[in-house]
Amino acid sequence: LGGSALAQVYNHLGDNCPKADGEPLKAGFMVVQAMLAQGLITAGHDRSDGGLIVTLLEMAFAGNRGLDLTIDADNATAALFAEELGIVVACPASNRKRVEELLLAARLPFQYLGHSTTEAEIRVAVNGHTVLDQPMPQLRAIWEATSHQLERLQINPACADEEHAAIFTRTNPRYHLPFTPTSSAPAILTAADKPKVAILREEGSNSDREMAAVFYQAGFEPWDVCMQDLLAGKIGLDQFRGLAAVGGFAYADVPESAKGWAATIRFNDKLAAMFTEFYQRPDTFTLGVCNGCQLFGLLGWVPEPGLAPERQPRFVHNRSGRFESRWTTVKIARSRAMMFAGMEEMVFGIHVDHGEGRLLFPDDSLRTRLESNGQMPMFYADDFGQPTEIYPFNPNGSPGGIAGLCSADGRHLAVMPHPERCFLPWQCHWLPEEMKNLTVSPWLKMFQNAFTWCRENR
């Protein structure tokens, strides 16, 4: 155990260090690849810092599961804490025989340890003697303690405490699709006469290529339009049916998020008139995502133009006090938003990347009116698909979990999460097994809805 984590804990050096033999290492790697290719195993973890016991505990913590294990060894301490090369794999009971056949064929030593349990209890016996029998949450609390205290120093302590409390009862997010996502028909993608959409960006923007790609996949002709192009008069908005303001950090967010971008439009008479005319045209739609969502709030495009500045909803610093980049879950509510037609009650994962995403309502009566009028189409949701204010399910602290707003006529939509970054299944950080055969993610439907709307409202 020389040089092991256990040796460090007890302030010992020892003289037997872990060894590495290239041939078994290579054979072990190859056999695990074969198990993965054949779909035999569901989890795995290398035996390294802390030895076998830490490996097993970390696997239990990751799945919020218990363990019931029996280990054969001459020396319990060495068996549990030695850091020799090794790996633990988990497989369904029906696959155990095939897994062992592969290990035997590779001439690798192995031992069956036991099984995981839905009961959150860790039971470990070595040579028939119980060496550990404790609740998994209790052990996980010890394992998490240092990280939790460090987190409390880096963010709003209340948010750190909420996340810490939630980890012990988390489950897989319960996604729900009320429709079957489908790719756009080839005839739509190859049509000569496509509606044009301006992918609007500013200095410091990002995700413009993802936005162009998803609109293209829905049947649009996307145009890359920089604010400088509009300022220089190289192009106008009159030829476009749609306008999508992308995410990012316009002017590095120095004057706060999207304020520089909004000022470029509001304080230039020519641009202000151009954008107002586009907004008011009955045959146009707009989408603001992340930085674009913040822009629409500052322009007064959502929830409605003409609100006094002191009543205008806007997006302010996250409750956590830091930038949040996460894969989270949202729920689509019944609303007036044209782009969410037919998506009501959908619960699905999505990217968030923002530092100022908390929706602030200076006027509570306005929030009540918007809610009753169906102008709140998207909400951050917990693992059970319910709107929430709890961190980290709600990454910014928006009241009621509100993640976006739309206009009363449904043509103008602003959301903080990034649907354009996950319209293909491989872009999704996590999918339940039953959704891993999707050809497109459900977020493509948003953009297909916009295409259909353009065709029906020429």
PDB file of N, CA, C and O in Angstrom, residues 213-274:
ATOM      1  N   ALA A 213     -27.884  26.364 -38.546  1.00  0.00           N
ATOM      2  CA  ALA A 213     -28.038  24.953 -38.897  1.00  0.00           C
ATOM      3  C   ALA A 213     -29.441  24.448 -38.597  1.00  0.00           C
ATOM      4  O   ALA A 213     -30.044  23.731 -39.410  1.00  0.00           O
ATOM      5  N   VAL A 214     -29.989  24.810 -37.440  1.00  0.00           N
ATOM      6  CA  VAL A 214     -31.305  24.286 -37.085  1.00  0.00           C
ATOM      7  C   VAL A 214     -32.393  24.925 -37.945  1.00  0.00           C
ATOM      8  O   VAL A 214     -33.356  24.248 -38.352  1.00  0.00           O
ATOM      9  N   PHE A 215     -32.259  26.199 -38.291  1.00  0.00           N
ATOM     10  CA  PHE A 215     -33.239  26.815 -39.183  1.00  0.00           C
ATOM     11  C   PHE A 215     -33.149  26.190 -40.575  1.00  0.00           C
ATOM     12  O   PHE A 215     -34.171  25.977 -41.238  1.00  0.00           O
ATOM     13  N   TYR A 216     -31.928  25.886 -41.010  1.00  0.00           N
ATOM     14  CA  TYR A 216     -31.766  25.228 -42.311  1.00  0.00           C
ATOM     15  C   TYR A 216     -32.445  23.860 -42.297  1.00  0.00           C
ATOM     16  O   TYR A 216     -33.128  23.483 -43.263  1.00  0.00           O
ATOM     17  N   GLN A 217     -32.272  23.108 -41.213  1.00  0.00           N
ATOM     18  CA  GLN A 217     -32.868  21.783 -41.118  1.00  0.00           C
ATOM     19  C   GLN A 217     -34.393  21.827 -41.037  1.00  0.00           C
ATOM     20  O   GLN A 217     -35.059  20.803 -41.239  1.00  0.00           O
ATOM     21  N   ALA A 218     -34.941  22.995 -40.741  1.00  0.00           N
ATOM     22  CA  ALA A 218     -36.396  23.151 -40.706  1.00  0.00           C
ATOM     23  C   ALA A 218     -36.955  23.645 -42.035  1.00  0.00           C
ATOM     24  O   ALA A 218     -38.181  23.725 -42.195  1.00  0.00           O
ATOM     25  N   GLY A 219     -36.071  24.004 -42.983  1.00  0.00           N
ATOM     26  CA  GLY A 219     -36.534  24.424 -44.297  1.00  0.00           C
ATOM     27  C   GLY A 219     -36.316  25.877 -44.631  1.00  0.00           C
ATOM     28  O   GLY A 219     -36.753  26.347 -45.692  1.00  0.00           O
ATOM     29  N   PHE A 220     -35.633  26.613 -43.770  1.00  0.00           N
ATOM     30  CA  PHE A 220     -35.392  28.032 -43.998  1.00  0.00           C
ATOM     31  C   PHE A 220     -34.121  28.268 -44.811  1.00  0.00           C
ATOM     32  O   PHE A 220     -33.273  27.371 -44.946  1.00  0.00           O
ATOM     33  N   GLU A 221     -34.001  29.481 -45.300  1.00  0.00           N
ATOM     34  CA  GLU A 221     -32.763  29.963 -45.897  1.00  0.00           C
ATOM     35  C   GLU A 221     -32.147  30.943 -44.902  1.00  0.00           C
ATOM     36  O   GLU A 221     -32.552  32.105 -44.837  1.00  0.00           O
ATOM     37  N   PRO A 222     -31.196  30.474 -44.087  1.00  0.00           N
ATOM     38  CA  PRO A 222     -30.625  31.348 -43.058  1.00  0.00           C
ATOM     39  C   PRO A 222     -29.558  32.283 -43.630  1.00  0.00           C
ATOM     40  O   PRO A 222     -28.747  31.869 -44.461  1.00  0.00           O
ATOM     41  N   TRP A 223     -29.580  33.517 -43.185  1.00  0.00           N
ATOM     42  CA  TRP A 223     -28.597  34.524 -43.583  1.00  0.00           C
ATOM     43  C   TRP A 223     -27.833  34.987 -42.354  1.00  0.00           C
ATOM     44  O   TRP A 223     -28.425  35.289 -41.321  1.00  0.00           O
ATOM     45  N   ASP A 224     -26.527  35.032 -42.471  1.00  0.00           N
ATOM     46  CA  ASP A 224     -25.678  35.547 -41.401  1.00  0.00           C
ATOM     47  C   ASP A 224     -25.709  37.076 -41.471  1.00  0.00           C
ATOM     48  O   ASP A 224     -25.222  37.673 -42.430  1.00  0.00           O
ATOM     49  N   VAL A 225     -26.288  37.705 -40.471  1.00  0.00           N
ATOM     50  CA  VAL A 225     -26.423  39.164 -40.456  1.00  0.00           C
ATOM     51  C   VAL A 225     -25.765  39.718 -39.205  1.00  0.00           C
ATOM     52  O   VAL A 225     -26.197  39.440 -38.081  1.00  0.00           O
ATOM     53  N   CYS A 226     -24.701  40.471 -39.406  1.00  0.00           N
ATOM     54  CA  CYS A 226     -24.011  41.125 -38.294  1.00  0.00           C
ATOM     55  C   CYS A 226     -24.578  42.525 -38.110  1.00  0.00           C
ATOM     56  O   CYS A 226     -25.002  43.177 -39.080  1.00  0.00           O
ATOM     57  N   MET A 227     -24.600  43.010 -36.892  1.00  0.00           N
ATOM     58  CA  MET A 227     -25.105  44.364 -36.627  1.00  0.00           C
ATOM     59  C   MET A 227     -24.357  45.397 -37.449  1.00  0.00           C
ATOM     60  O   MET A 227     -24.937  46.395 -37.895  1.00  0.00           O
ATOM     61  N   GLN A 228     -23.063  45.165 -37.699  1.00  0.00           N
ATOM     62  CA  GLN A 228     -22.284  46.116 -38.488  1.00  0.00           C
ATOM     63  C   GLN A 228     -22.813  46.193 -39.923  1.00  0.00           C
ATOM     64  O   GLN A 228     -22.762  47.254 -40.558  1.00  0.00           O
ATOM     65  N   ASP A 229     -23.342  45.066 -40.432  1.00  0.00           N
ATOM     66  CA  ASP A 229     -23.939  45.076 -41.766  1.00  0.00           C
ATOM     67  C   ASP A 229     -25.139  46.015 -41.813  1.00  0.00           C
ATOM     68  O   ASP A 229     -25.343  46.743 -42.793  1.00  0.00           O
ATOM     69  N   LEU A 230     -25.932  45.996 -40.764  1.00  0.00           N
ATOM     70  CA  LEU A 230     -27.109  46.873 -40.706  1.00  0.00           C
ATOM     71  C   LEU A 230     -26.693  48.322 -40.518  1.00  0.00           C
ATOM     72  O   LEU A 230     -27.248  49.235 -41.147  1.00  0.00           O
ATOM     73  N   LEU A 231     -25.713  48.538 -39.657  1.00  0.00           N
ATOM     74  CA  LEU A 231     -25.242  49.908 -39.420  1.00  0.00           C
ATOM     75  C   LEU A 231     -24.651  50.523 -40.684  1.00  0.00           C
ATOM     76  O   LEU A 231     -24.832  51.721 -40.954  1.00  0.00           O
ATOM     77  N   ALA A 232     -23.960  49.705 -41.474  1.00  0.00           N
ATOM     78  CA  ALA A 232     -23.321  50.203 -42.694  1.00  0.00           C
ATOM     79  C   ALA A 232     -24.287  50.288 -43.868  1.00  0.00           C
ATOM     80  O   ALA A 232     -23.920  50.768 -44.948  1.00  0.00           O
ATOM     81  N   GLY A 233     -25.514  49.809 -43.677  1.00  0.00           N
ATOM     82  CA  GLY A 233     -26.494  49.863 -44.748  1.00  0.00           C
ATOM     83  C   GLY A 233     -26.286  48.815 -45.827  1.00  0.00           C
ATOM     84  O   GLY A 233     -26.842  48.930 -46.922  1.00  0.00           O
ATOM     85  N   LYS A 234     -25.483  47.777 -45.550  1.00  0.00           N
ATOM     86  CA  LYS A 234     -25.239  46.734 -46.546  1.00  0.00           C
ATOM     87  C   LYS A 234     -26.449  45.826 -46.734  1.00  0.00           C
ATOM     88  O   LYS A 234     -26.572  45.152 -47.760  1.00  0.00           O
ATOM     89  N   ILE A 235     -27.316  45.799 -45.758  1.00  0.00           N
ATOM     90  CA  ILE A 235     -28.487  44.942 -45.815  1.00  0.00           C
ATOM     91  C   ILE A 235     -29.544  45.509 -44.879  1.00  0.00           C
ATOM     92  O   ILE A 235     -29.225  46.244 -43.934  1.00  0.00           O
ATOM     93  N   GLY A 236     -30.809  45.189 -45.156  1.00  0.00           N
ATOM     94  CA  GLY A 236     -31.909  45.583 -44.288  1.00  0.00           C
ATOM     95  C   GLY A 236     -32.677  44.356 -43.844  1.00  0.00           C
ATOM     96  O   GLY A 236     -32.304  43.225 -44.163  1.00  0.00           O
ATOM     97  N   LEU A 237     -33.765  44.563 -43.115  1.00  0.00           N
ATOM     98  CA  LEU A 237     -34.557  43.449 -42.616  1.00  0.00           C
ATOM     99  C   LEU A 237     -35.818  43.197 -43.429  1.00  0.00           C
ATOM    100  O   LEU A 237     -36.568  42.260 -43.139  1.00  0.00           O
ATOM    101  N   ASP A 238     -36.055  44.013 -44.447  1.00  0.00           N
ATOM    102  CA  ASP A 238     -37.309  43.930 -45.181  1.00  0.00           C
ATOM    103  C   ASP A 238     -37.484  42.615 -45.940  1.00  0.00           C
ATOM    104  O   ASP A 238     -38.599  42.180 -46.211  1.00  0.00           O
ATOM    105  N   GLN A 239     -36.386  41.942 -46.317  1.00  0.00           N
ATOM    106  CA  GLN A 239     -36.493  40.710 -47.109  1.00  0.00           C
ATOM    107  C   GLN A 239     -36.703  39.459 -46.256  1.00  0.00           C
ATOM    108  O   GLN A 239     -36.944  38.379 -46.786  1.00  0.00           O
ATOM    109  N   PHE A 240     -36.666  39.594 -44.926  1.00  0.00           N
ATOM    110  CA  PHE A 240     -36.709  38.437 -44.048  1.00  0.00           C
ATOM    111  C   PHE A 240     -38.090  38.218 -43.437  1.00  0.00           C
ATOM    112  O   PHE A 240     -38.816  39.167 -43.155  1.00  0.00           O
ATOM    113  N   ARG A 241     -38.406  36.938 -43.265  1.00  0.00           N
ATOM    114  CA  ARG A 241     -39.632  36.570 -42.550  1.00  0.00           C
ATOM    115  C   ARG A 241     -39.365  36.367 -41.064  1.00  0.00           C
ATOM    116  O   ARG A 241     -40.264  36.545 -40.236  1.00  0.00           O
ATOM    117  N   GLY A 242     -38.150  35.950 -40.738  1.00  0.00           N
ATOM    118  CA  GLY A 242     -37.812  35.710 -39.354  1.00  0.00           C
ATOM    119  C   GLY A 242     -36.514  36.371 -38.963  1.00  0.00           C
ATOM    120  O   GLY A 242     -35.664  36.669 -39.812  1.00  0.00           O
ATOM    121  N   LEU A 243     -36.363  36.619 -37.672  1.00  0.00           N
ATOM    122  CA  LEU A 243     -35.128  37.170 -37.120  1.00  0.00           C
ATOM    123  C   LEU A 243     -34.821  36.407 -35.839  1.00  0.00           C
ATOM    124  O   LEU A 243     -35.671  36.297 -34.946  1.00  0.00           O
ATOM    125  N   ALA A 244     -33.606  35.854 -35.763  1.00  0.00           N
ATOM    126  CA  ALA A 244     -33.175  35.115 -34.573  1.00  0.00           C
ATOM    127  C   ALA A 244     -31.951  35.795 -33.980  1.00  0.00           C
ATOM    128  O   ALA A 244     -30.893  35.840 -34.610  1.00  0.00           O
ATOM    129  N   ALA A 245     -32.096  36.351 -32.791  1.00  0.00           N
ATOM    130  CA  ALA A 245     -30.979  36.972 -32.077  1.00  0.00           C
ATOM    131  C   ALA A 245     -30.313  35.902 -31.218  1.00  0.00           C
ATOM    132  O   ALA A 245     -30.961  35.282 -30.368  1.00  0.00           O
ATOM    133  N   VAL A 246     -29.028  35.675 -31.455  1.00  0.00           N
ATOM    134  CA  VAL A 246     -28.349  34.520 -30.868  1.00  0.00           C
ATOM    135  C   VAL A 246     -27.779  34.815 -29.485  1.00  0.00           C
ATOM    136  O   VAL A 246     -27.821  35.953 -29.004  1.00  0.00           O
ATOM    137  N   GLY A 247     -27.197  33.777 -28.897  1.00  0.00           N
ATOM    138  CA  GLY A 247     -26.615  33.899 -27.572  1.00  0.00           C
ATOM    139  C   GLY A 247     -25.208  34.466 -27.606  1.00  0.00           C
ATOM    140  O   GLY A 247     -24.699  34.865 -28.643  1.00  0.00           O
ATOM    141  N   GLY A 248     -24.579  34.491 -26.439  1.00  0.00           N
ATOM    142  CA  GLY A 248     -23.208  34.983 -26.352  1.00  0.00           C
ATOM    143  C   GLY A 248     -23.056  36.088 -25.331  1.00  0.00           C
ATOM    144  O   GLY A 248     -23.805  36.173 -24.355  1.00  0.00           O
ATOM    145  N   PHE A 249     -22.096  36.959 -25.598  1.00  0.00           N
ATOM    146  CA  PHE A 249     -21.732  38.001 -24.648  1.00  0.00           C
ATOM    147  C   PHE A 249     -21.427  39.283 -25.430  1.00  0.00           C
ATOM    148  O   PHE A 249     -20.265  39.647 -25.613  1.00  0.00           O
ATOM    149  N   ALA A 250     -22.480  39.923 -25.940  1.00  0.00           N
ATOM    150  CA  ALA A 250     -22.300  41.118 -26.747  1.00  0.00           C
ATOM    151  C   ALA A 250     -21.491  42.157 -25.977  1.00  0.00           C
ATOM    152  O   ALA A 250     -21.819  42.488 -24.834  1.00  0.00           O
ATOM    153  N   TYR A 251     -20.433  42.636 -26.617  1.00  0.00           N
ATOM    154  CA  TYR A 251     -19.524  43.612 -25.996  1.00  0.00           C
ATOM    155  C   TYR A 251     -18.996  43.093 -24.652  1.00  0.00           C
ATOM    156  O   TYR A 251     -18.786  43.861 -23.709  1.00  0.00           O
ATOM    157  N   ALA A 252     -18.814  41.756 -24.593  1.00  0.00           N
ATOM    158  CA  ALA A 252     -18.258  41.085 -23.412  1.00  0.00           C
ATOM    159  C   ALA A 252     -19.082  41.330 -22.155  1.00  0.00           C
ATOM    160  O   ALA A 252     -18.596  41.144 -21.045  1.00  0.00           O
ATOM    161  N   ASP A 253     -20.340  41.726 -22.322  1.00  0.00           N
ATOM    162  CA  ASP A 253     -21.243  41.982 -21.190  1.00  0.00           C
ATOM    163  C   ASP A 253     -20.705  43.063 -20.251  1.00  0.00           C
ATOM    164  O   ASP A 253     -21.115  43.136 -19.083  1.00  0.00           O
ATOM    165  N   VAL A 254     -19.782  43.891 -20.752  1.00  0.00           N
ATOM    166  CA  VAL A 254     -19.195  44.927 -19.887  1.00  0.00           C
ATOM    167  C   VAL A 254     -20.264  45.852 -19.305  1.00  0.00           C
ATOM    168  O   VAL A 254     -20.259  46.145 -18.101  1.00  0.00           O
ATOM    169  N   PRO A 255     -21.214  46.334 -20.132  1.00  0.00           N
ATOM    170  CA  PRO A 255     -22.263  47.192 -19.552  1.00  0.00           C
ATOM    171  C   PRO A 255     -23.455  46.390 -19.039  1.00  0.00           C
ATOM    172  O   PRO A 255     -24.567  46.904 -18.971  1.00  0.00           O
ATOM    173  N   GLU A 256     -23.272  45.137 -18.693  1.00  0.00           N
ATOM    174  CA  GLU A 256     -24.271  44.148 -18.318  1.00  0.00           C
ATOM    175  C   GLU A 256     -24.839  43.521 -19.581  1.00  0.00           C
ATOM    176  O   GLU A 256     -24.756  44.082 -20.682  1.00  0.00           O
ATOM    177  N   SER A 257     -25.435  42.354 -19.432  1.00  0.00           N
ATOM    178  CA  SER A 257     -25.812  41.527 -20.577  1.00  0.00           C
ATOM    179  C   SER A 257     -26.765  42.238 -21.537  1.00  0.00           C
ATOM    180  O   SER A 257     -27.828  42.717 -21.131  1.00  0.00           O
ATOM    181  N   ALA A 258     -26.347  42.274 -22.803  1.00  0.00           N
ATOM    182  CA  ALA A 258     -27.134  42.769 -23.949  1.00  0.00           C
ATOM    183  C   ALA A 258     -27.385  44.275 -23.926  1.00  0.00           C
ATOM    184  O   ALA A 258     -28.012  44.801 -24.849  1.00  0.00           O
ATOM    185  N   LYS A 259     -26.884  44.998 -22.921  1.00  0.00           N
ATOM    186  CA  LYS A 259     -27.160  46.437 -22.883  1.00  0.00           C
ATOM    187  C   LYS A 259     -26.466  47.177 -24.020  1.00  0.00           C
ATOM    188  O   LYS A 259     -27.027  48.097 -24.618  1.00  0.00           O
ATOM    189  N   GLY A 260     -25.233  46.770 -24.347  1.00  0.00           N
ATOM    190  CA  GLY A 260     -24.551  47.403 -25.471  1.00  0.00           C
ATOM    191  C   GLY A 260     -25.256  47.119 -26.783  1.00  0.00           C
ATOM    192  O   GLY A 260     -25.394  47.995 -27.646  1.00  0.00           O
ATOM    193  N   TRP A 261     -25.730  45.879 -26.943  1.00  0.00           N
ATOM    194  CA  TRP A 261     -26.448  45.471 -28.153  1.00  0.00           C
ATOM    195  C   TRP A 261     -27.752  46.261 -28.282  1.00  0.00           C
ATOM    196  O   TRP A 261     -28.073  46.796 -29.351  1.00  0.00           O
ATOM    197  N   ALA A 262     -28.487  46.338 -27.184  1.00  0.00           N
ATOM    198  CA  ALA A 262     -29.754  47.071 -27.201  1.00  0.00           C
ATOM    199  C   ALA A 262     -29.531  48.555 -27.476  1.00  0.00           C
ATOM    200  O   ALA A 262     -30.302  49.191 -28.212  1.00  0.00           O
ATOM    201  N   ALA A 263     -28.464  49.127 -26.914  1.00  0.00           N
ATOM    202  CA  ALA A 263     -28.182  50.547 -27.131  1.00  0.00           C
ATOM    203  C   ALA A 263     -27.882  50.835 -28.597  1.00  0.00           C
ATOM    204  O   ALA A 263     -28.270  51.880 -29.137  1.00  0.00           O
ATOM    205  N   THR A 264     -27.183  49.896 -29.269  1.00  0.00           N
ATOM    206  CA  THR A 264     -26.870  50.066 -30.694  1.00  0.00           C
ATOM    207  C   THR A 264     -28.144  50.222 -31.508  1.00  0.00           C
ATOM    208  O   THR A 264     -28.178  50.965 -32.495  1.00  0.00           O
ATOM    209  N   ILE A 265     -29.193  49.525 -31.099  1.00  0.00           N
ATOM    210  CA  ILE A 265     -30.470  49.597 -31.824  1.00  0.00           C
ATOM    211  C   ILE A 265     -31.301  50.794 -31.363  1.00  0.00           C
ATOM    212  O   ILE A 265     -31.770  51.597 -32.176  1.00  0.00           O
ATOM    213  N   ARG A 266     -31.466  50.954 -30.081  1.00  0.00           N
ATOM    214  CA  ARG A 266     -32.394  51.963 -29.556  1.00  0.00           C
ATOM    215  C   ARG A 266     -31.926  53.390 -29.798  1.00  0.00           C
ATOM    216  O   ARG A 266     -32.741  54.295 -30.006  1.00  0.00           O
ATOM    217  N   PHE A 267     -30.602  53.595 -29.776  1.00  0.00           N
ATOM    218  CA  PHE A 267     -30.092  54.964 -29.881  1.00  0.00           C
ATOM    219  C   PHE A 267     -29.600  55.314 -31.280  1.00  0.00           C
ATOM    220  O   PHE A 267     -28.894  56.306 -31.465  1.00  0.00           O
ATOM    221  N   ASN A 268     -29.982  54.500 -32.258  1.00  0.00           N
ATOM    222  CA  ASN A 268     -29.717  54.804 -33.658  1.00  0.00           C
ATOM    223  C   ASN A 268     -31.077  54.903 -34.337  1.00  0.00           C
ATOM    224  O   ASN A 268     -31.789  53.908 -34.463  1.00  0.00           O
ATOM    225  N   ASP A 269     -31.446  56.101 -34.775  1.00  0.00           N
ATOM    226  CA  ASP A 269     -32.792  56.325 -35.301  1.00  0.00           C
ATOM    227  C   ASP A 269     -33.112  55.410 -36.467  1.00  0.00           C
ATOM    228  O   ASP A 269     -34.226  54.876 -36.574  1.00  0.00           O
ATOM    229  N   LYS A 270     -32.132  55.196 -37.348  1.00  0.00           N
ATOM    230  CA  LYS A 270     -32.354  54.356 -38.525  1.00  0.00           C
ATOM    231  C   LYS A 270     -32.627  52.911 -38.114  1.00  0.00           C
ATOM    232  O   LYS A 270     -33.586  52.289 -38.594  1.00  0.00           O
ATOM    233  N   LEU A 271     -31.776  52.374 -37.215  1.00  0.00           N
ATOM    234  CA  LEU A 271     -31.961  50.996 -36.783  1.00  0.00           C
ATOM    235  C   LEU A 271     -33.224  50.827 -35.941  1.00  0.00           C
ATOM    236  O   LEU A 271     -33.940  49.829 -36.068  1.00  0.00           O
ATOM    237  N   ALA A 272     -33.500  51.799 -35.088  1.00  0.00           N
ATOM    238  CA  ALA A 272     -34.693  51.721 -34.251  1.00  0.00           C
ATOM    239  C   ALA A 272     -35.945  51.621 -35.117  1.00  0.00           C
ATOM    240  O   ALA A 272     -36.846  50.806 -34.849  1.00  0.00           O
ATOM    241  N   ALA A 273     -36.001  52.432 -36.180  1.00  0.00           N
ATOM    242  CA  ALA A 273     -37.147  52.388 -37.078  1.00  0.00           C
ATOM    243  C   ALA A 273     -37.205  51.064 -37.836  1.00  0.00           C
ATOM    244  O   ALA A 273     -38.280  50.475 -38.020  1.00  0.00           O
ATOM    245  N   MET A 274     -36.038  50.552 -38.260  1.00  0.00           N
ATOM    246  CA  MET A 274     -35.985  49.298 -39.008  1.00  0.00           C
ATOM    247  C   MET A 274     -36.478  48.126 -38.161  1.00  0.00           C
ATOM    248  O   MET A 274     -37.289  47.300 -38.615  1.00  0.00           O
TER     249      MET A 274
END
